[in-house]
Coordinates of C-alpha atoms in Angstrom, one line a residue:
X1 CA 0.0 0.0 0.0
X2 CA 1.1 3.7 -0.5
X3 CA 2.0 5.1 2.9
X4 CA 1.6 8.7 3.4
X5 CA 4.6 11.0 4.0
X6 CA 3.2 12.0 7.0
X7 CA 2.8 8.9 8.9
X8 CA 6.6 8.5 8.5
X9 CA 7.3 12.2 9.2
X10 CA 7.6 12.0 12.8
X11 CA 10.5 9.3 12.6
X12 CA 12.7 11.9 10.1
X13 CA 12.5 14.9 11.6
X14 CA 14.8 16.5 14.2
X15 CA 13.9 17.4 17.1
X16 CA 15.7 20.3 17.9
X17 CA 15.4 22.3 14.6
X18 CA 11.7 20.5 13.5
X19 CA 13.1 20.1 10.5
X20 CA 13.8 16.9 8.3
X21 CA 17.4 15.4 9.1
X22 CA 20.0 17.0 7.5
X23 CA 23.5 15.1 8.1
X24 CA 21.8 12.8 10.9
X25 CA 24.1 12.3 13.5
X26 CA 23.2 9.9 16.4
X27 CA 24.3 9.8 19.5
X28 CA 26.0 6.4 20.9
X29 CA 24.9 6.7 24.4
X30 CA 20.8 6.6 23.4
X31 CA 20.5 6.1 20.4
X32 CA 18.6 9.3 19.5
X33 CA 19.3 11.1 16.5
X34 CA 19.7 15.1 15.1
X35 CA 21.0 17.2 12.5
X36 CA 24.5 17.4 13.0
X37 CA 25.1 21.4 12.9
X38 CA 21.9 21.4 15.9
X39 CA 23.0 18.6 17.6
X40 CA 26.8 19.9 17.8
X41 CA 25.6 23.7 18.5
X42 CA 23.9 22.1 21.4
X43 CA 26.9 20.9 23.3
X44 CA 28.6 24.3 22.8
X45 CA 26.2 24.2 26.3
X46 CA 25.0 21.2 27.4
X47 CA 26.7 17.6 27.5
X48 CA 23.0 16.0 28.1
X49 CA 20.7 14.8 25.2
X50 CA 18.1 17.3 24.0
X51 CA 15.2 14.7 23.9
X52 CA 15.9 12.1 27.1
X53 CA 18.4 13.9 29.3
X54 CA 20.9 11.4 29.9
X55 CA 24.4 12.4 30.0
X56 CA 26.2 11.5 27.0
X57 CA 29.8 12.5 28.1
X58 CA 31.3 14.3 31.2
X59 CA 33.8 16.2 29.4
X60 CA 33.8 15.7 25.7
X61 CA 29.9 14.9 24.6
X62 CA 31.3 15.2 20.7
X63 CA 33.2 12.0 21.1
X64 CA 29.8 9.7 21.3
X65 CA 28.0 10.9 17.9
X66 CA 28.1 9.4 14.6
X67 CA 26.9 10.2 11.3
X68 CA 24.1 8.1 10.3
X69 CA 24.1 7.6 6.5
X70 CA 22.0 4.8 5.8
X71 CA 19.1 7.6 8.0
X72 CA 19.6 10.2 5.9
X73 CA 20.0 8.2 2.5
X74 CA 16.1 7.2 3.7
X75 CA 14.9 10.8 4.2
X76 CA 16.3 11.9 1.1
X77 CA 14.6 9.0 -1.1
X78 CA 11.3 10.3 1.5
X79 CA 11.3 13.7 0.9
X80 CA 11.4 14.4 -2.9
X81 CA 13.7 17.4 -3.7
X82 CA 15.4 18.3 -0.4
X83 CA 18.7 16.8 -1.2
X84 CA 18.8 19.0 -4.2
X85 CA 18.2 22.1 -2.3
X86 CA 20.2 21.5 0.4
X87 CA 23.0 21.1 -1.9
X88 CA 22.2 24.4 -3.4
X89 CA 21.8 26.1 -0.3
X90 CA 25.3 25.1 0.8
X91 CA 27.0 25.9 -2.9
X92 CA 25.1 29.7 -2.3
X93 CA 26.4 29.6 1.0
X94 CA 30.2 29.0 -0.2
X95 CA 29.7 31.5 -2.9
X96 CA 28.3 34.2 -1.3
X97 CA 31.5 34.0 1.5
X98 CA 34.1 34.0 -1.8
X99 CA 35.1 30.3 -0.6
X100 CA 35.6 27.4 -2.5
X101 CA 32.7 24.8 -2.2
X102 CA 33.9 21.5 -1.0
X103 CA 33.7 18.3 -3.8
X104 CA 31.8 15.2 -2.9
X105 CA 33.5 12.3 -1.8
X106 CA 34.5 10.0 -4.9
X107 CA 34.0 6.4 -3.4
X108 CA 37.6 4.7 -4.4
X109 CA 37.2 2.1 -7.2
X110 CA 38.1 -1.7 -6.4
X111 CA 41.1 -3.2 -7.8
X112 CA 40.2 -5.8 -10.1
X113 CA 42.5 -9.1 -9.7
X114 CA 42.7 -12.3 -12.1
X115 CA 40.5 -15.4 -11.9
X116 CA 37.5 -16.3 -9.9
X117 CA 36.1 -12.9 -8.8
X118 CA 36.1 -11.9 -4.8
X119 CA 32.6 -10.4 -3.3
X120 CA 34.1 -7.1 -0.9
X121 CA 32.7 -7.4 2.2
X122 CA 32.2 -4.4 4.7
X123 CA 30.9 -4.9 7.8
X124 CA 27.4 -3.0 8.3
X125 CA 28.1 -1.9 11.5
X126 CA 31.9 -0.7 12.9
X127 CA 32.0 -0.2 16.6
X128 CA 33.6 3.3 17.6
X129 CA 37.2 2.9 18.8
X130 CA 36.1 4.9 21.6
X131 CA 34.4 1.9 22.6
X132 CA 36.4 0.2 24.0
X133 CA 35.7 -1.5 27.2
X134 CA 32.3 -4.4 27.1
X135 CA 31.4 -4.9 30.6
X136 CA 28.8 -8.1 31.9
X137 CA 26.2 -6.4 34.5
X138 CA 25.5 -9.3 37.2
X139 CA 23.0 -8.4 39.6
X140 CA 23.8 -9.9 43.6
X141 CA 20.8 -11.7 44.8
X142 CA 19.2 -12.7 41.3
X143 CA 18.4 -16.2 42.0
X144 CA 16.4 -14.6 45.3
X145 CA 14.6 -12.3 42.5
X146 CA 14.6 -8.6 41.9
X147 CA 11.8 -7.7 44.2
X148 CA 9.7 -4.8 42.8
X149 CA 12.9 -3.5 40.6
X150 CA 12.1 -3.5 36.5
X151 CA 14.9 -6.4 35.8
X152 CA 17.7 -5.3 33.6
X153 CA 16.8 -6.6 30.1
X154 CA 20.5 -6.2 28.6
X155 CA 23.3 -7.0 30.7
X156 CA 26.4 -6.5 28.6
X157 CA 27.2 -3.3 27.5
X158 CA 29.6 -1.3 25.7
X159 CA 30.9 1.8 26.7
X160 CA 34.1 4.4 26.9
X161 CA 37.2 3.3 29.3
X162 CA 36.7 7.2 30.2
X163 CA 33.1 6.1 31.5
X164 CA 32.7 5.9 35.2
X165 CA 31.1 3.7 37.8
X166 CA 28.8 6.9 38.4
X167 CA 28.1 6.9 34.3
X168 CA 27.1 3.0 35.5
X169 CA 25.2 4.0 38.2
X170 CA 22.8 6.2 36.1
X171 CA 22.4 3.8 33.4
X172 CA 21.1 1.0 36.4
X173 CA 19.0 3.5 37.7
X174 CA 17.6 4.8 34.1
X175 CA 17.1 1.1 32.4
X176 CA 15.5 -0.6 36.3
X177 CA 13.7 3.3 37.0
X178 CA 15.1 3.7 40.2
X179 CA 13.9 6.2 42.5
X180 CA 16.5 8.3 44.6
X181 CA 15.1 6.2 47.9
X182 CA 17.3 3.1 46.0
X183 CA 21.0 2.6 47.2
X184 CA 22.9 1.1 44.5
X185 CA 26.2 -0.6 45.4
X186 CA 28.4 -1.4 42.1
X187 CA 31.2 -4.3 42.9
X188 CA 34.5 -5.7 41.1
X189 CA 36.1 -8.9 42.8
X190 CA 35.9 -7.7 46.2
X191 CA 36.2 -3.9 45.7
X192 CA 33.9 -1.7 46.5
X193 CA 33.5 0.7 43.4
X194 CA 33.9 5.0 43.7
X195 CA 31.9 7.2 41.1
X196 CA 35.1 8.3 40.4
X197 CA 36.8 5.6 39.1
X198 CA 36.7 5.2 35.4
X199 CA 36.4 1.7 33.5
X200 CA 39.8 1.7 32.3
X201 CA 41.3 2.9 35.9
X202 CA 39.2 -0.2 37.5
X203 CA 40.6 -3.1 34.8
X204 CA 44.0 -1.8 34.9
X205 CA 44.4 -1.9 38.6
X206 CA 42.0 -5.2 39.0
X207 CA 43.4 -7.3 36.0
X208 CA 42.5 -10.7 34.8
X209 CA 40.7 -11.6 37.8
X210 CA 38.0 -8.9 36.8
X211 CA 37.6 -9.9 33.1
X212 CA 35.5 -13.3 32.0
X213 CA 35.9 -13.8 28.2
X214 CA 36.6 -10.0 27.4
X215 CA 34.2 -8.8 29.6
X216 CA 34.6 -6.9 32.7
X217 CA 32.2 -8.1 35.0
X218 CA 30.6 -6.0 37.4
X219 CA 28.0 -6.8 40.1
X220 CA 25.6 -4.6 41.4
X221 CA 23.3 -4.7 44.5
X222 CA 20.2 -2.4 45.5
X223 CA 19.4 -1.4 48.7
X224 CA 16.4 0.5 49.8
X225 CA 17.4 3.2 52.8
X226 CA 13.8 5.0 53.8
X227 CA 13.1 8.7 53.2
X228 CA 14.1 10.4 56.4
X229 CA 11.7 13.2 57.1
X230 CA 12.5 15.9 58.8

């Protein structure tokens, strides 16, 4: 069936600008997505995301966005005619400043070899190298259940070595929706965790004894202190 443009609009359009995408950029942390230039004009300010709040980096919030192509390939082939005038609106924009206007990428041909012809495979997905630590959330007390806590659904996780146990913290708290009452206790081995202390700080001093195929494993526990009121 023909699907209107405007049942899809919602899903193209960024919320910042309430425009359609232009270079959509996503951030790593959520998953949400922008134009670039609004998305990176907004952490001139902020290091939180526009549309859920959740802090995507403590110091350098530009580290955890990538261009999404494949999203903006779609809105193009959506909306007819906006590539076209974006691209003159950026060639004006050149001119008008006396500046040369960039050239498009040229994708780099593929050598051709003798014999039985060789498919090129890419991967579809590259993980960041900022990524760089995959950690295994184990909660303490499963097998006794979780109580009235939303379980975790996804346990293993990728994230910055620059990440700390407090980035950790507020991604339990977040993904179970913990209220402030909730203590939550994050442990390595037998260490005690700070918020401080960043992923990479923690494998380095731990070692081998913290990893378990790759992973570094964490365990969590929640304890509920009552409100104390005054």
């Amino acid at each position: 069936r023909m699907i209107n443009l405007a049942e899809l609009t919602p899903y193209i359009l960024c919320s910042i600008c309430k425009g359609y995408f232009i270079d959509a950029t996503t951030i790593t942390e959520c998953l949400h997505t922008f134009c670039k230039s609004c998305i990176v004009r907004h952490f001139y300010y902020s290091n939180r995301c526009p549309k859920c709040n959740i802090v995507v980096h403590q110091t350098q919030p530009l580290y955890n966005i990538r261009l999404d192509r494949q999203l903006q390939d779609i809105v193009y082939k959506l909306v007819v005619n906006l590539e076209e005038r974006e691209k003159k609106q950026m060639h004006d924009f050149y001119k008008e400043r006396g500046l040369e206007v960039p050239k498009p990428a040229v994708p780099q041909p593929v050598p051709v070899s003798r014999g039985r012809p060789r498919k090129v495979l890419g991967s579809v997905f590259r993980i960041p190298p900022e990524l760089d630590i995959s950690i295994l959330l184990e909660f303490i007390g499963a097998n006794e259940g979780t109580g009235n806590f939303k379980p975790l659904e996804k346990k293993f996780v990728r994230v910055s070595g620059e990440a700390t146990i407090g980035h950790v913290e507020k991604f339990l708290r977040r993904k179970m929706d913990l209220d402030r009452t909730c203590q939550v206790d994050i442990i390595c081995g037998d260490h005690l965790l700070e918020h401080y202390q960043t992923l990479r700080e923690i494998r380095q001093a731990i070692g081998e004894s913290a990893v378990q195929d790759g992973l570094l494993v964490l365990h969590y526990g929640l304890v509920v202190s009552p409100l104390t009121v005054p």
